[in-house]
CSV table of C-alpha atoms in Angstrom, one decimal:
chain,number,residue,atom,x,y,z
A,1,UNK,CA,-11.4,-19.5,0.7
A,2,UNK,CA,-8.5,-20.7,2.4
A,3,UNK,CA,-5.9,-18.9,4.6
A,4,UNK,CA,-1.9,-19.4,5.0
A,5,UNK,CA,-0.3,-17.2,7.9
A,6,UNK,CA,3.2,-17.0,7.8
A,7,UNK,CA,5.4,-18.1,11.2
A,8,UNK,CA,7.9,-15.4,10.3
A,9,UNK,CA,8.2,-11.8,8.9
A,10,UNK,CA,9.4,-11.9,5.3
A,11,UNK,CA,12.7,-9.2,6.5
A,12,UNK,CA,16.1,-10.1,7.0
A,13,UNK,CA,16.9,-11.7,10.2
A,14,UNK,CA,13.1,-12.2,11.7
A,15,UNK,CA,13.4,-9.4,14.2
A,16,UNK,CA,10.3,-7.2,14.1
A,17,UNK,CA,11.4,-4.1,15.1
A,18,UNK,CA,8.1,-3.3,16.7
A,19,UNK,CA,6.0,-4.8,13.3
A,20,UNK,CA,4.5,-7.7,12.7
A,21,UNK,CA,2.9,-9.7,10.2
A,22,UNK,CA,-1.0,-10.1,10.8
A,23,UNK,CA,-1.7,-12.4,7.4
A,24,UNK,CA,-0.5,-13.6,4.1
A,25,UNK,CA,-1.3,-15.0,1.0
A,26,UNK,CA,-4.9,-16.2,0.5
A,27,UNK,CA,-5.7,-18.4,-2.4
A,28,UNK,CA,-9.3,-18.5,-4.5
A,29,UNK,CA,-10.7,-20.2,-7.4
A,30,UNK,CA,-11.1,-20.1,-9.8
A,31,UNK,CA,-8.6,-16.6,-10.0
A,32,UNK,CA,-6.0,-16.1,-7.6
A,33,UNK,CA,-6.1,-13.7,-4.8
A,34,UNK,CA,-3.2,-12.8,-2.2
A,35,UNK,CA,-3.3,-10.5,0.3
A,36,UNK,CA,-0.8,-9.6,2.6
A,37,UNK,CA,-1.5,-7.4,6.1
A,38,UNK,CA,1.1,-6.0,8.7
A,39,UNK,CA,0.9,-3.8,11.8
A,40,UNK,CA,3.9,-1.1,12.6
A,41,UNK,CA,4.6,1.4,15.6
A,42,UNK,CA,4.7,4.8,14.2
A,43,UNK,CA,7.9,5.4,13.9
A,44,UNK,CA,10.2,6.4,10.7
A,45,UNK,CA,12.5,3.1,10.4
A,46,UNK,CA,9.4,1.5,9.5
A,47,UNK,CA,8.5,3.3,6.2
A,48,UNK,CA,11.7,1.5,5.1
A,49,UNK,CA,11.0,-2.1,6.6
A,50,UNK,CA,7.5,-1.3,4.9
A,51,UNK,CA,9.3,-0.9,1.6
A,52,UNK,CA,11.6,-3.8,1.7
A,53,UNK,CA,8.4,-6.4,2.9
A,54,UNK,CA,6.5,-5.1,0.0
A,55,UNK,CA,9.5,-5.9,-2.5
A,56,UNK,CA,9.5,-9.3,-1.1
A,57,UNK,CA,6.0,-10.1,-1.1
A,58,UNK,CA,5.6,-8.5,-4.3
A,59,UNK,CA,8.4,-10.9,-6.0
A,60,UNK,CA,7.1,-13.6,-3.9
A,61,UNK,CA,3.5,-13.0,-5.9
A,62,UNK,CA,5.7,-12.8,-9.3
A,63,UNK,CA,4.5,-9.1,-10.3
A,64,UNK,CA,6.4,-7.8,-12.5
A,65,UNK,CA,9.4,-5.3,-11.9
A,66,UNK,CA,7.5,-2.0,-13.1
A,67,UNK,CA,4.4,-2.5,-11.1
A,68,UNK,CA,6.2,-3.5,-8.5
A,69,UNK,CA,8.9,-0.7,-8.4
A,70,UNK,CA,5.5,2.0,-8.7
A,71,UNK,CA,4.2,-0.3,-5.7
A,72,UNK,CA,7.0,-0.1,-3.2
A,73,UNK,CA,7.1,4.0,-4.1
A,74,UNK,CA,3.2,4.2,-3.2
A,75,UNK,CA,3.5,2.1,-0.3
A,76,UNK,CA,6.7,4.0,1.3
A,77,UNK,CA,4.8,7.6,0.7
A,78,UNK,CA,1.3,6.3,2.3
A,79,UNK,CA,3.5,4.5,5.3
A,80,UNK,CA,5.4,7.7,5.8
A,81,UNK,CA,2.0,10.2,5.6
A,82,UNK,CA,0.8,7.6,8.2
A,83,UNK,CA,3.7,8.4,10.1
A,84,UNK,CA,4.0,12.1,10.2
A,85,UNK,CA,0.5,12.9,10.1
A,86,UNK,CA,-1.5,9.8,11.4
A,87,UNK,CA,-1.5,8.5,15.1
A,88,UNK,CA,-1.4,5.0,16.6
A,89,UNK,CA,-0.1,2.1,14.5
A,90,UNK,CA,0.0,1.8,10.8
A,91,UNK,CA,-1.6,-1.2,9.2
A,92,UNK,CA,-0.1,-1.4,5.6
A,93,UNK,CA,-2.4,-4.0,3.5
A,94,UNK,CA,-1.5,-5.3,-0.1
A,95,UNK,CA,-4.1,-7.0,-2.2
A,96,UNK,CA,-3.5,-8.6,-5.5
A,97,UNK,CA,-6.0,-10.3,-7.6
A,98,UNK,CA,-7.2,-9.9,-11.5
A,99,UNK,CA,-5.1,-7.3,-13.0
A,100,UNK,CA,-4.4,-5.0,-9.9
A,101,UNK,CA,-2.9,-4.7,-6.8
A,102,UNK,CA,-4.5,-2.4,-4.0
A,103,UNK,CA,-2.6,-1.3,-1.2
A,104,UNK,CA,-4.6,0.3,1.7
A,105,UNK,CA,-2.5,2.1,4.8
A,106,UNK,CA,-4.8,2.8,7.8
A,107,UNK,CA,-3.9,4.3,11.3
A,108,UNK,CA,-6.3,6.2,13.6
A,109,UNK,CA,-6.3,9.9,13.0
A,110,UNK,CA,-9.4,10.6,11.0
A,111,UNK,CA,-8.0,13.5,8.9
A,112,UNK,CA,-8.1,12.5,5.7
A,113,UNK,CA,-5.0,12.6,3.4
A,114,UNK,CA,-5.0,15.5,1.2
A,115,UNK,CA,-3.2,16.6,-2.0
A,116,UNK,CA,-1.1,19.9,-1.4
A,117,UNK,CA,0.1,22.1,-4.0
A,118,UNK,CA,3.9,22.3,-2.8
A,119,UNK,CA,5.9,25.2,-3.9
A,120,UNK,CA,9.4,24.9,-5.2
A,121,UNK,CA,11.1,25.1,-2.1
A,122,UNK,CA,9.1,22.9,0.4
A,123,UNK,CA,10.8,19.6,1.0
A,124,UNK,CA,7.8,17.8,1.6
A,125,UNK,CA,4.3,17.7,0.0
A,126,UNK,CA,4.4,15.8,-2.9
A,127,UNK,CA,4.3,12.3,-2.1
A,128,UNK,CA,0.6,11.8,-3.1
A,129,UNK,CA,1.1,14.2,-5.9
A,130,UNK,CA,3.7,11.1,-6.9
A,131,UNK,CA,1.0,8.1,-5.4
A,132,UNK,CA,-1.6,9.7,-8.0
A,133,UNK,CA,1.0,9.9,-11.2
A,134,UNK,CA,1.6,5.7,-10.1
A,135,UNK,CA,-1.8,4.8,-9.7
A,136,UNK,CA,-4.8,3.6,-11.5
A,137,UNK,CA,-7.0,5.8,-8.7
A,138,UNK,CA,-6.2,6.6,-4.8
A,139,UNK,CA,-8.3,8.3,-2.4
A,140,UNK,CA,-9.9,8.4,1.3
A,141,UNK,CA,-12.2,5.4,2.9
A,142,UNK,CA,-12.7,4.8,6.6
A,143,UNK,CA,-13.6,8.7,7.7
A,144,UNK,CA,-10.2,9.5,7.0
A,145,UNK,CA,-8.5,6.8,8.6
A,146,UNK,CA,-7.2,4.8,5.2
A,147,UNK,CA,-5.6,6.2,2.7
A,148,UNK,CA,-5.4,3.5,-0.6
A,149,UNK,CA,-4.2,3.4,-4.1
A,150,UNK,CA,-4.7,0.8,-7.0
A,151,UNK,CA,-2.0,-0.2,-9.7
A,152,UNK,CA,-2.7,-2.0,-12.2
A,153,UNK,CA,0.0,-4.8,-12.9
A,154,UNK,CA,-0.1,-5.6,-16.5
A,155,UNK,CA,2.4,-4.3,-17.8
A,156,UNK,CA,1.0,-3.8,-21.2
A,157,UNK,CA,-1.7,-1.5,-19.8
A,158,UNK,CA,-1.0,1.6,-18.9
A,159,UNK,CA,-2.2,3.3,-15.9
A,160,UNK,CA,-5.1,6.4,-16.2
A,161,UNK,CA,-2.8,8.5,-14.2
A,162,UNK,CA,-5.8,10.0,-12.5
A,163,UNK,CA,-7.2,10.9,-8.5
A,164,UNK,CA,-10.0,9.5,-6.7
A,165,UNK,CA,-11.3,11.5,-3.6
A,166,UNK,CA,-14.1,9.6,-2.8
A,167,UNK,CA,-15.1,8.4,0.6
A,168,UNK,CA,-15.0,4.6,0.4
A,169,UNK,CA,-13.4,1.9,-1.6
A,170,UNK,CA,-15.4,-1.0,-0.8
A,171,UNK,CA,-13.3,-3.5,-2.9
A,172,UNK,CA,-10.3,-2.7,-1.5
């Protein structure tokens, strides 16, 4: 298996605002596999550098625009729960082989992300309501400390639409 890094972060001007790119594509055969791995303080402006990166490295990988859009939505509510409810930095990883993409966010708390039942006028609590309507499956690994989802990127098949709580993904 080989490994390309990048020298620079796939934003706008290369400044890093506290994140950093820890590793990039990565190339198999026979099928081809890329993943993509960065590191961010915990700190709101980076839910939306998380979201622009992922657009990039998603068009960079050539998925198409629907799987993509339902990526950068997942990715921007798993960075932000990492945020508000995690502690210590938030490692955002994409994986895209086969027929799916896999995005895993990890920080250190080891309280597991949960599904709330949010009444009409909360202003939060429904962002992995939304992460399990856009994904294949989603649930817990790492004690609590990753949260992941998977999205399928064919466009011609549709996602099941349904939640996974269980404790590990070990493919991810």
């Amino acid at each position: 298996m080989t490994t390309h890094r990048t020298a620079t972060p796939p934003w706008p001007g290369g400044d890093d605002g506290g994140a950093h790119v820890v590793g990039a594509a990565t190339a198999r055969c026979p099928m081809a596999s890329h993943v993509f791995e960065m590191v961010m303080e915990p700190m709101g402006v980076h839910v939306a550098q998380a979201r622009r990166t992922t657009a990039t490295v998603l068009k960079q990988w050539s998925l198409p625009d629907a799987p993509a859009e339902d990526a950068r939505l997942v990715v921007s509510e798993l960075v932000s729960n990492a945020i508000i409810h995690g502690s210590g930095d938030v490692r955002l990883r994409l994986r895209h082989d086969d027929h799916e993409l896999r995005i895993r966010v990890t920080d250190d708390s080891t309280a597991p992300a949960r599904r709330r039942r949010a009444s009409a006028a909360d202003l939060g609590g429904r962002g992995l309501h939304l992460v399990a309507c856009l994904s294949l499956r989603w649930g817990v690994a790492d004690g609590g400390r990753t949260t992941y989802a998977i999205i399928p990127t064919l466009t011609e098949a549709p996602p099941c639409r349904r939640t996974t709580q269980s404790s590990a993904d070990p493919t991810c």
